[in-house]
C-alpha cells in the first residue's frame, strides 16, 4: 500500500514522464476490447482493458484521480501481450505506456523488506549475470538427476505448493549439467554453401534451461547456409526488467547487448524466443532519449530477425521435411506476433512438413497466460486464460502443439498436464520440431 507522500511523488512523475501525446492518441474507439484477454476474462471490466488502463493513466496525469491501489492493480493485471496494438486504428504504442507507468510506480513506492530482497536477487543479482544463471539452473539439474526429484514426488512434498506450481514442476525440461552450460560455442560454420553471416542471440534461460532448443536453432541455421557468430559478452535481453518496472536495469542490459553485437560484421541478429525478440526490437524506443545510444540502438534493431523468418527467407521450408502422421497446431507467441509482427513464417514452415496435417487453432494469437512470470504472480487469471486456450487447442484434435517462446511452451505443457492429456498431446518449440522433421527424413532417405 502506498502512502500519501508516495502517491504525490508518483503523480508528479506521471506528469513529467508519461507521453501525453501517446495517451491522447487513444480515441476510445474500443477496437482493442475483443483482443484483450484480461478484459474478456474479467467479465468485461473497462478498467482491465487497454482503453480503460490508458484512461486511468491519463486521469493520473491530469490530477483527476490518485495513483492508488486500484490503478496499480489494473496495471499489474495486464499481461503486456500487446494484442491491442495491431488492431488499434491510431497506432497507440500501449506497451510503451504500460512499461513507463509500471516503472514510475515501482521506482517511487516503498516495498516491504521481503519484496525488496526478491527483486534485488532476481533483477540485479541473477538475470544480468549469465554465470549465476548457469549456477542456479544447474541446481535444478542436480535435483532432477540425483534422485531427489523422485523422492519429493513420491512423498507428496509438492502438495505444499499451489496446484499450478506443483504441476509446473512436472513439465520443466531436463536441465544440462553446469559443465555443458559453460561449454558453449562462439562460432559455427555454415553447412554447404554459405548464404548469410549471422549472430545468434542465445539469451539467458534459453542457453541454460532450454539449451537443447538453442542447439537445434544453430543447427537449423547451419543447414540453411548461415555462418554463425555467438558473442560471449551478450547478456539477458532485459524483458523481465522492462516489464516489471526496472527500466534503468533494462537500459544497461540493452547497452551491453548492442555493444556485443555491433562489433560483428553480420547480416542479421537471430532470435528464437518471441519474448526476447519482442523486447530487443524495442531497444530503439528504450534508448531514444540517450544521444550516445539512440543511433546504435536503431542499427541493432534493423538487423533483428526471428529464426522462422530467416529460415523462410533462405527457403529452408523447401528442403525435405517429414514426420510420422500427426496433427499439428500452432500457438502464437504474443510478442513475436504483436511486436515483431511475425506470424506467417512459422505456419509456412509447419505446413511444409510432409506427413502432417496442420490445423489452425481458433484464437491462436490470443495470449496463453504465461507472460513472463505472470503465471506465477497472477496465477488465478493466468489459469483462467489457459483453460480457455486449452479448449481451443483440444478442438483442433492436434497431437502436437508448436510454439515459439519458452514461456508459452511451458504454459502449454502445463495446460496439457492439467487436462490429463500428456499421453496424447505434446507441446514443442518449433525449432525442435523442425529438427525432428529434418532428421526423420534423413533416416528415411
Short mmCIF file of C-alpha atoms in Angstrom, two decimals:
data_model
loop_
_atom_site.label_atom_id
_atom_site.label_comp_id
_atom_site.label_asym_id
_atom_site.label_seq_id
_atom_site.Cartn_x
_atom_site.Cartn_y
_atom_site.Cartn_z
CA UNK A 1 0.00 0.00 0.00
CA UNK A 2 1.41 3.39 -0.97
CA UNK A 3 1.49 6.35 1.41
CA UNK A 4 0.03 9.78 0.65
CA UNK A 5 3.55 11.13 0.04
CA UNK A 6 4.39 8.28 -2.33
CA UNK A 7 1.19 8.84 -4.30
CA UNK A 8 2.04 12.53 -4.63
CA UNK A 9 5.50 11.71 -5.96
CA UNK A 10 4.12 9.08 -8.36
CA UNK A 11 1.51 11.53 -9.66
CA UNK A 12 4.16 14.17 -10.32
CA UNK A 13 6.34 11.62 -12.11
CA UNK A 14 3.36 10.62 -14.27
CA UNK A 15 3.00 14.27 -15.31
CA UNK A 16 6.70 14.55 -16.09
CA UNK A 17 7.39 11.21 -17.76
CA UNK A 18 4.26 9.84 -19.39
CA UNK A 19 3.95 10.58 -23.11
CA UNK A 20 0.81 12.70 -23.17
CA UNK A 21 0.67 12.73 -26.97
CA UNK A 22 0.55 8.92 -26.93
CA UNK A 23 -2.14 8.97 -24.25
CA UNK A 24 -4.20 11.38 -26.36
CA UNK A 25 -3.78 9.17 -29.43
CA UNK A 26 -6.25 6.74 -27.91
CA UNK A 27 -9.62 7.59 -29.49
CA UNK A 28 -11.55 5.36 -27.03
CA UNK A 29 -12.98 3.54 -30.06
CA UNK A 30 -12.93 0.12 -28.36
CA UNK A 31 -11.33 -1.81 -31.23
CA UNK A 32 -8.87 -3.16 -28.65
CA UNK A 33 -11.52 -4.67 -26.41
CA UNK A 34 -12.11 -8.01 -28.21
CA UNK A 35 -8.35 -8.61 -28.36
CA UNK A 36 -7.69 -8.13 -24.63
CA UNK A 37 -7.66 -11.37 -22.60
CA UNK A 38 -7.98 -9.69 -19.19
CA UNK A 39 -10.93 -7.59 -20.35
CA UNK A 40 -12.73 -10.72 -21.52
CA UNK A 41 -11.80 -12.98 -18.61
CA UNK A 42 -12.63 -10.31 -16.00
CA UNK A 43 -16.21 -10.17 -17.24
CA UNK A 44 -15.68 -7.13 -19.49
CA UNK A 45 -14.45 -4.75 -16.82
CA UNK A 46 -13.42 -1.50 -18.50
CA UNK A 47 -10.57 -0.93 -16.04
CA UNK A 48 -8.99 -4.20 -17.23
CA UNK A 49 -8.96 -3.20 -20.91
CA UNK A 50 -6.26 -1.27 -22.82
CA UNK A 51 -8.66 1.63 -23.33
CA UNK A 52 -9.55 1.65 -19.65
CA UNK A 53 -5.93 1.47 -18.49
CA UNK A 54 -4.95 4.34 -20.79
CA UNK A 55 -7.86 6.35 -19.37
CA UNK A 56 -6.56 5.65 -15.85
CA UNK A 57 -3.04 6.77 -16.82
CA UNK A 58 -4.41 9.96 -18.38
CA UNK A 59 -6.56 10.65 -15.32
CA UNK A 60 -3.48 10.36 -13.08
CA UNK A 61 -1.54 12.73 -15.36
CA UNK A 62 -4.42 15.24 -15.27
CA UNK A 63 -4.75 15.00 -11.49
CA UNK A 64 -8.33 13.72 -11.71
CA UNK A 65 -7.51 10.59 -9.72
CA UNK A 66 -4.68 9.48 -7.47
CA UNK A 67 -2.35 6.61 -8.44
CA UNK A 68 -3.90 4.43 -5.76
CA UNK A 69 -4.06 0.67 -5.28
CA UNK A 70 -6.89 0.31 -7.81
CA UNK A 71 -4.80 1.96 -10.53
CA UNK A 72 -1.78 -0.15 -9.67
CA UNK A 73 -3.89 -3.31 -9.59
CA UNK A 74 -5.28 -2.61 -13.05
CA UNK A 75 -1.76 -2.19 -14.47
CA UNK A 76 -0.47 -5.28 -12.64
CA UNK A 77 -3.24 -7.47 -14.05
CA UNK A 78 -2.28 -6.58 -17.63
CA UNK A 79 -0.45 -9.41 -19.40
CA UNK A 80 1.52 -6.98 -21.55
CA UNK A 81 0.71 -9.18 -24.55
CA UNK A 82 0.22 -6.07 -26.74
CA UNK A 83 -2.54 -7.71 -28.79
CA UNK A 84 -4.25 -4.32 -28.68
CA UNK A 85 -1.56 -2.68 -30.80
CA UNK A 86 -2.08 -4.36 -34.20
CA UNK A 87 -5.84 -3.65 -34.08
CA UNK A 88 -5.54 -0.02 -32.95
CA UNK A 89 -6.51 2.36 -35.81
CA UNK A 90 -4.49 5.16 -34.18
CA UNK A 91 -1.37 3.03 -33.72
CA UNK A 92 -1.17 3.64 -29.97
CA UNK A 93 2.00 2.10 -28.52
CA UNK A 94 0.25 0.73 -25.47
CA UNK A 95 3.20 -1.43 -24.42
CA UNK A 96 5.45 1.61 -24.08
CA UNK A 97 2.86 3.42 -21.94
CA UNK A 98 2.42 0.37 -19.71
CA UNK A 99 6.16 -0.07 -19.12
CA UNK A 100 6.62 3.61 -18.30
CA UNK A 101 3.70 3.61 -15.86
CA UNK A 102 4.88 0.46 -14.12
CA UNK A 103 8.41 1.84 -13.85
CA UNK A 104 7.22 5.09 -12.26
CA UNK A 105 5.14 3.21 -9.68
CA UNK A 106 7.78 0.61 -8.80
CA UNK A 107 10.61 3.14 -8.50
CA UNK A 108 8.66 5.50 -6.27
CA UNK A 109 6.93 3.22 -3.78
CA UNK A 110 8.47 1.59 -0.76
CA UNK A 111 8.45 -2.19 -0.98
CA UNK A 112 8.45 -4.46 2.05
CA UNK A 113 11.79 -5.97 3.02
CA UNK A 114 11.00 -9.44 1.55
CA UNK A 115 9.83 -7.91 -1.76
CA UNK A 116 12.92 -5.69 -1.96
CA UNK A 117 15.13 -8.71 -1.31
CA UNK A 118 13.44 -10.82 -4.00
CA UNK A 119 13.55 -8.00 -6.58
CA UNK A 120 17.23 -7.36 -5.87
CA UNK A 121 18.13 -11.03 -6.21
CA UNK A 122 16.15 -11.54 -9.43
CA UNK A 123 16.70 -8.25 -11.26
CA UNK A 124 20.20 -7.33 -10.10
CA UNK A 125 21.77 -10.43 -8.65
CA UNK A 126 20.82 -13.14 -11.14
CA UNK A 127 19.50 -12.30 -14.62
CA UNK A 128 22.24 -9.81 -15.57
CA UNK A 129 24.93 -12.41 -14.79
CA UNK A 130 24.94 -15.48 -17.01
CA UNK A 131 27.40 -17.36 -14.79
CA UNK A 132 24.95 -17.03 -11.89
CA UNK A 133 22.08 -18.10 -14.12
CA UNK A 134 24.03 -21.22 -15.03
CA UNK A 135 24.84 -21.97 -11.40
CA UNK A 136 21.22 -21.51 -10.31
CA UNK A 137 19.85 -23.57 -13.19
CA UNK A 138 22.40 -26.33 -12.56
CA UNK A 139 20.85 -26.83 -9.09
CA UNK A 140 17.61 -27.77 -10.82
CA UNK A 141 19.58 -30.26 -12.89
CA UNK A 142 21.08 -31.76 -9.74
CA UNK A 143 17.57 -32.04 -8.29
CA UNK A 144 16.39 -33.87 -11.42
CA UNK A 145 19.34 -36.27 -11.78
CA UNK A 146 20.20 -37.05 -8.16
CA UNK A 147 17.01 -38.91 -7.36
CA UNK A 148 15.77 -36.10 -5.13
CA UNK A 149 13.01 -35.31 -7.62
CA UNK A 150 11.66 -38.85 -7.36
CA UNK A 151 11.73 -38.70 -3.57
CA UNK A 152 9.94 -35.34 -3.49
CA UNK A 153 7.23 -36.58 -5.83
CA UNK A 154 6.82 -39.91 -4.06
CA UNK A 155 6.48 -38.35 -0.60
CA UNK A 156 3.94 -35.78 -1.81
CA UNK A 157 6.05 -32.81 -0.69
CA UNK A 158 4.88 -30.85 -3.74
CA UNK A 159 1.39 -30.69 -2.24
CA UNK A 160 2.52 -27.71 -0.16
CA UNK A 161 2.74 -25.69 -3.40
CA UNK A 162 -0.23 -24.20 -5.24
CA UNK A 163 -1.63 -26.71 -7.75
CA UNK A 164 -0.31 -24.89 -10.83
CA UNK A 165 3.24 -24.66 -9.42
CA UNK A 166 3.22 -28.32 -8.40
CA UNK A 167 2.12 -29.23 -11.92
CA UNK A 168 4.73 -26.91 -13.43
CA UNK A 169 7.45 -28.91 -11.69
CA UNK A 170 6.41 -31.88 -13.81
CA UNK A 171 6.77 -30.07 -17.14
CA UNK A 172 10.17 -28.43 -16.65
CA UNK A 173 12.74 -29.59 -19.23
CA UNK A 174 15.67 -31.77 -18.25
CA UNK A 175 18.44 -29.33 -17.41
CA UNK A 176 22.00 -29.91 -18.71
CA UNK A 177 25.00 -30.07 -16.38
CA UNK A 178 26.93 -26.97 -15.38
CA UNK A 179 29.87 -28.18 -17.46
CA UNK A 180 27.65 -28.47 -20.54
CA UNK A 181 26.22 -24.99 -19.97
CA UNK A 182 29.69 -23.49 -19.69
CA UNK A 183 31.00 -25.25 -22.81
CA UNK A 184 29.06 -23.23 -25.39
CA UNK A 185 30.20 -22.46 -28.94
CA UNK A 186 31.03 -18.93 -30.09
CA UNK A 187 31.39 -19.71 -33.81
CA UNK A 188 29.80 -22.24 -36.16
CA UNK A 189 30.38 -22.69 -39.88
CA UNK A 190 27.61 -22.99 -42.43
CA UNK A 191 26.89 -26.42 -43.88
CA UNK A 192 27.14 -26.39 -47.64
CA UNK A 193 27.11 -23.05 -49.47
CA UNK A 194 27.27 -20.06 -47.14
CA UNK A 195 24.39 -17.68 -47.80
CA UNK A 196 24.42 -15.40 -44.76
CA UNK A 197 26.64 -14.43 -41.84
CA UNK A 198 24.50 -14.05 -38.73
CA UNK A 199 24.86 -13.53 -35.00
CA UNK A 200 22.73 -15.56 -32.62
CA UNK A 201 21.12 -14.07 -29.52
CA UNK A 202 21.37 -17.02 -27.16
CA UNK A 203 19.53 -15.48 -24.19
CA UNK A 204 19.77 -16.41 -20.52
CA UNK A 205 17.12 -19.06 -19.82
CA UNK A 206 17.31 -20.24 -23.43
CA UNK A 207 21.02 -21.03 -23.08
CA UNK A 208 20.58 -22.82 -19.76
CA UNK A 209 17.21 -24.45 -19.13
CA UNK A 210 16.38 -24.64 -22.87
CA UNK A 211 19.91 -25.25 -24.14
CA UNK A 212 18.76 -28.09 -26.39
CA UNK A 213 16.45 -25.72 -28.25
CA UNK A 214 19.33 -23.29 -28.77
CA UNK A 215 21.41 -26.15 -30.19
CA UNK A 216 18.54 -27.06 -32.53
CA UNK A 217 18.34 -23.41 -33.62
CA UNK A 218 22.01 -23.14 -34.54
CA UNK A 219 21.84 -26.46 -36.36
CA UNK A 220 18.90 -25.20 -38.45
CA UNK A 221 20.83 -22.03 -39.24
CA UNK A 222 23.83 -24.07 -40.34
CA UNK A 223 21.67 -26.29 -42.54
CA UNK A 224 20.11 -23.18 -44.09
CA UNK A 225 23.57 -21.88 -45.04
CA UNK A 226 24.42 -19.50 -42.20
CA UNK A 227 27.82 -18.82 -40.71
CA UNK A 228 27.07 -18.10 -37.02
CA UNK A 229 28.71 -15.78 -34.52
CA UNK A 230 27.64 -16.11 -30.87
CA UNK A 231 29.10 -13.16 -28.92
CA UNK A 232 30.35 -14.18 -25.47
CA UNK A 233 29.70 -10.73 -23.98
CA UNK A 234 25.96 -10.70 -24.75
CA UNK A 235 23.56 -10.51 -21.79
CA UNK A 236 19.94 -11.06 -20.80
CA UNK A 237 17.61 -9.12 -23.13
CA UNK A 238 16.12 -7.17 -20.21
CA UNK A 239 12.48 -8.05 -20.94
CA UNK A 240 11.74 -9.17 -17.39
CA UNK A 241 13.19 -5.90 -16.08
CA UNK A 242 11.38 -3.71 -18.59
CA UNK A 243 8.02 -5.34 -17.93
CA UNK A 244 8.41 -5.23 -14.14
CA UNK A 245 9.27 -1.59 -13.51
CA UNK A 246 13.08 -1.84 -13.71
CA UNK A 247 13.74 0.22 -16.84
CA UNK A 248 17.12 1.55 -15.70
CA UNK A 249 18.45 -2.00 -15.43
CA UNK A 250 16.85 -2.90 -18.77
CA UNK A 251 18.69 0.00 -20.40
CA UNK A 252 22.02 -1.20 -19.02
CA UNK A 253 21.41 -4.69 -20.41
CA UNK A 254 20.39 -3.19 -23.77
CA UNK A 255 23.66 -1.28 -23.96
CA UNK A 256 25.64 -4.41 -23.17
CA UNK A 257 23.92 -6.30 -25.97
CA UNK A 258 24.26 -3.53 -28.52
CA UNK A 259 27.95 -3.26 -27.71
CA UNK A 260 28.39 -7.03 -28.02
CA UNK A 261 26.68 -7.39 -31.41
CA UNK A 262 27.63 -4.19 -33.24
CA UNK A 263 31.28 -5.27 -33.30
CA UNK A 264 30.42 -8.15 -35.64
CA UNK A 265 30.17 -7.83 -39.42
CA UNK A 266 26.85 -9.63 -39.82
CA UNK A 267 23.71 -9.60 -41.94
CA UNK A 268 21.23 -10.39 -39.16
CA UNK A 269 20.84 -10.91 -35.42
CA UNK A 270 18.73 -14.06 -34.94
CA UNK A 271 16.41 -14.76 -32.01
CA UNK A 272 14.42 -17.90 -31.22
CA UNK A 273 12.34 -16.66 -28.27
CA UNK A 274 9.39 -14.42 -29.02
CA UNK A 275 9.56 -12.69 -25.64
CA UNK A 276 13.24 -11.81 -26.08
CA UNK A 277 12.76 -10.73 -29.69
CA UNK A 278 9.82 -8.50 -28.78
CA UNK A 279 11.92 -6.62 -26.24
CA UNK A 280 15.11 -6.50 -28.30
CA UNK A 281 13.25 -4.89 -31.19
CA UNK A 282 12.14 -2.10 -28.84
CA UNK A 283 15.71 -1.11 -27.91
CA UNK A 284 15.42 1.95 -30.17
CA UNK A 285 12.47 3.16 -28.09
CA UNK A 286 14.10 2.20 -24.80
CA UNK A 287 17.21 4.29 -25.58
CA UNK A 288 15.61 7.04 -27.68
CA UNK A 289 16.46 9.76 -25.15
CA UNK A 290 20.14 8.77 -24.89
CA UNK A 291 22.10 10.64 -27.60
CA UNK A 292 25.06 8.29 -27.34
CA UNK A 293 22.98 5.15 -27.83
CA UNK A 294 19.88 6.08 -29.85
CA UNK A 295 21.52 5.66 -33.27
CA UNK A 296 23.34 2.50 -32.21
CA UNK A 297 20.05 1.05 -30.94
CA UNK A 298 18.36 1.72 -34.30
CA UNK A 299 21.18 -0.05 -36.13
CA UNK A 300 20.84 -3.02 -33.77
CA UNK A 301 17.07 -3.24 -34.21
CA UNK A 302 17.37 -3.06 -38.01
CA UNK A 303 19.25 -6.39 -38.03
CA UNK A 304 16.88 -8.36 -35.80
CA UNK A 305 15.08 -11.32 -37.29
CA UNK A 306 13.26 -14.32 -35.81
CA UNK A 307 14.57 -17.79 -36.67
CA UNK A 308 11.39 -18.60 -38.60
CA UNK A 309 11.80 -15.52 -40.81
CA UNK A 310 15.35 -16.29 -41.88
CA UNK A 311 14.53 -19.96 -42.49
CA UNK A 312 11.75 -18.94 -44.88
CA UNK A 313 13.96 -16.29 -46.49
CA UNK A 314 16.65 -18.91 -47.15
CA UNK A 315 13.98 -21.38 -48.34
CA UNK A 316 14.65 -24.00 -45.69
CA UNK A 317 10.99 -24.99 -45.95
CA UNK A 318 11.73 -26.29 -49.45
CA UNK A 319 14.05 -28.93 -48.00
CA UNK A 320 12.64 -32.39 -47.47
CA UNK A 321 10.95 -32.38 -44.07
CA UNK A 322 8.82 -35.25 -42.85
CA UNK A 323 7.20 -36.64 -39.71
CA UNK A 324 5.02 -39.66 -38.99
CA UNK A 325 1.30 -39.00 -39.41
CA UNK A 326 0.12 -36.43 -36.85
CA UNK A 327 -1.97 -33.28 -36.46
CA UNK A 328 -0.07 -30.09 -35.64
CA UNK A 329 -1.41 -26.74 -34.46
CA UNK A 330 0.43 -23.54 -33.62
CA UNK A 331 0.14 -21.19 -30.63
CA UNK A 332 1.45 -17.71 -31.43
CA UNK A 333 3.97 -16.08 -29.14
CA UNK A 334 2.36 -12.72 -28.28
CA UNK A 335 5.48 -10.65 -28.75
CA UNK A 336 6.52 -12.46 -31.90
CA UNK A 337 3.06 -11.84 -33.35
CA UNK A 338 2.23 -8.40 -31.96
CA UNK A 339 5.64 -6.70 -31.70
CA UNK A 340 7.90 -8.43 -34.23
CA UNK A 341 4.85 -8.91 -36.49
CA UNK A 342 5.92 -12.45 -37.39
CA UNK A 343 3.09 -14.96 -37.74
CA UNK A 344 3.02 -16.30 -41.30
CA UNK A 345 6.53 -17.72 -41.37
CA UNK A 346 6.12 -20.28 -38.55
CA UNK A 347 2.95 -21.56 -40.21
CA UNK A 348 4.67 -21.75 -43.58
CA UNK A 349 7.40 -23.92 -42.08
CA UNK A 350 4.95 -26.21 -40.30
CA UNK A 351 2.82 -26.67 -43.43
CA UNK A 352 5.95 -27.70 -45.34
CA UNK A 353 6.38 -30.87 -43.24
CA UNK A 354 5.23 -33.95 -45.15
CA UNK A 355 3.06 -36.47 -43.34
CA UNK A 356 1.35 -33.99 -41.03
CA UNK A 357 -1.94 -32.14 -41.06
CA UNK A 358 -1.69 -28.51 -39.96
CA UNK A 359 -4.88 -27.30 -38.27
CA UNK A 360 -5.27 -23.66 -37.31
CA UNK A 361 -6.32 -23.08 -33.71
CA UNK A 362 -9.12 -20.61 -33.05
CA UNK A 363 -7.71 -17.52 -31.30
CA UNK A 364 -4.19 -18.83 -31.76
CA UNK A 365 -2.99 -15.24 -31.45
CA UNK A 366 -4.59 -14.77 -28.02
CA UNK A 367 -2.21 -14.94 -25.06
CA UNK A 368 -1.86 -18.30 -23.32
CA UNK A 369 -1.42 -16.63 -19.92
CA UNK A 370 2.30 -17.22 -19.45
CA UNK A 371 3.57 -13.64 -19.98
CA UNK A 372 6.99 -13.98 -18.34
CA UNK A 373 6.33 -14.56 -14.64
CA UNK A 374 2.64 -13.63 -14.87
CA UNK A 375 1.59 -17.26 -14.38
CA UNK A 376 3.37 -17.15 -11.01
CA UNK A 377 2.39 -13.72 -9.70
CA UNK A 378 -1.13 -13.65 -11.20
CA UNK A 379 -1.91 -17.35 -11.16
CA UNK A 380 -5.72 -17.14 -10.97
CA UNK A 381 -6.09 -15.02 -14.11
CA UNK A 382 -3.31 -16.95 -15.85
CA UNK A 383 -5.01 -20.31 -15.27
CA UNK A 384 -8.37 -18.87 -16.34
CA UNK A 385 -6.80 -17.76 -19.63
CA UNK A 386 -5.01 -21.11 -20.01
CA UNK A 387 -8.26 -23.04 -19.53
CA UNK A 388 -9.78 -21.09 -22.44
CA UNK A 389 -6.69 -21.74 -24.54
CA UNK A 390 -6.85 -25.47 -23.90
CA UNK A 391 -10.48 -25.57 -25.06
CA UNK A 392 -9.36 -24.16 -28.39
CA UNK A 393 -6.35 -26.47 -28.58
CA UNK A 394 -8.46 -29.58 -27.92
CA UNK A 395 -10.92 -28.52 -30.63
CA UNK A 396 -8.16 -28.89 -33.25
CA UNK A 397 -7.64 -32.58 -32.28
CA UNK A 398 -3.91 -31.82 -32.50
CA UNK A 399 -1.36 -34.31 -31.25
CA UNK A 400 1.39 -31.66 -31.33
CA UNK A 401 1.17 -28.01 -30.26
CA UNK A 402 4.07 -25.95 -31.60
CA UNK A 403 5.04 -22.55 -30.26
CA UNK A 404 7.98 -20.13 -30.47
CA UNK A 405 8.70 -18.96 -26.93
CA UNK A 406 9.89 -20.84 -23.82
CA UNK A 407 7.23 -19.33 -21.55
CA UNK A 408 4.47 -20.27 -23.99
CA UNK A 409 5.95 -23.75 -24.29
CA UNK A 410 5.89 -24.35 -20.53
CA UNK A 411 2.40 -22.87 -20.27
CA UNK A 412 1.04 -25.15 -22.98
CA UNK A 413 2.73 -28.14 -21.33
CA UNK A 414 1.14 -27.07 -18.08
CA UNK A 415 -2.25 -26.92 -19.79
CA UNK A 416 -1.80 -30.39 -21.27
CA UNK A 417 -0.86 -31.78 -17.86
CA UNK A 418 -3.79 -30.04 -16.13
CA UNK A 419 -6.18 -31.54 -18.69
CA UNK A 420 -4.72 -35.03 -18.22
CA UNK A 421 -3.73 -35.23 -21.90
CA UNK A 422 0.02 -35.84 -21.61
CA UNK A 423 -0.36 -39.30 -23.18
CA UNK A 424 -1.99 -37.93 -26.34
CA UNK A 425 -0.75 -34.35 -26.86
CA UNK A 426 2.70 -32.83 -26.67
CA UNK A 427 3.94 -29.23 -26.79
CA UNK A 428 7.21 -28.45 -28.54
CA UNK A 429 9.23 -25.43 -29.65
CA UNK A 430 9.02 -25.03 -33.41
CA UNK A 431 12.78 -25.35 -33.96
CA UNK A 432 12.87 -28.67 -32.10
CA UNK A 433 10.01 -29.87 -34.28
CA UNK A 434 11.78 -28.77 -37.48
CA UNK A 435 14.98 -30.57 -36.48
CA UNK A 436 12.91 -33.64 -35.70
CA UNK A 437 11.30 -33.43 -39.16
CA UNK A 438 14.66 -32.93 -40.88
CA UNK A 439 16.33 -35.84 -39.08
CA UNK A 440 13.34 -38.15 -39.61
CA UNK A 441 13.51 -37.51 -43.34
CA UNK A 442 17.26 -38.14 -43.38
CA UNK A 443 16.73 -41.54 -41.73
CA UNK A 444 14.03 -42.41 -44.26
CA UNK A 445 16.22 -41.46 -47.23
#
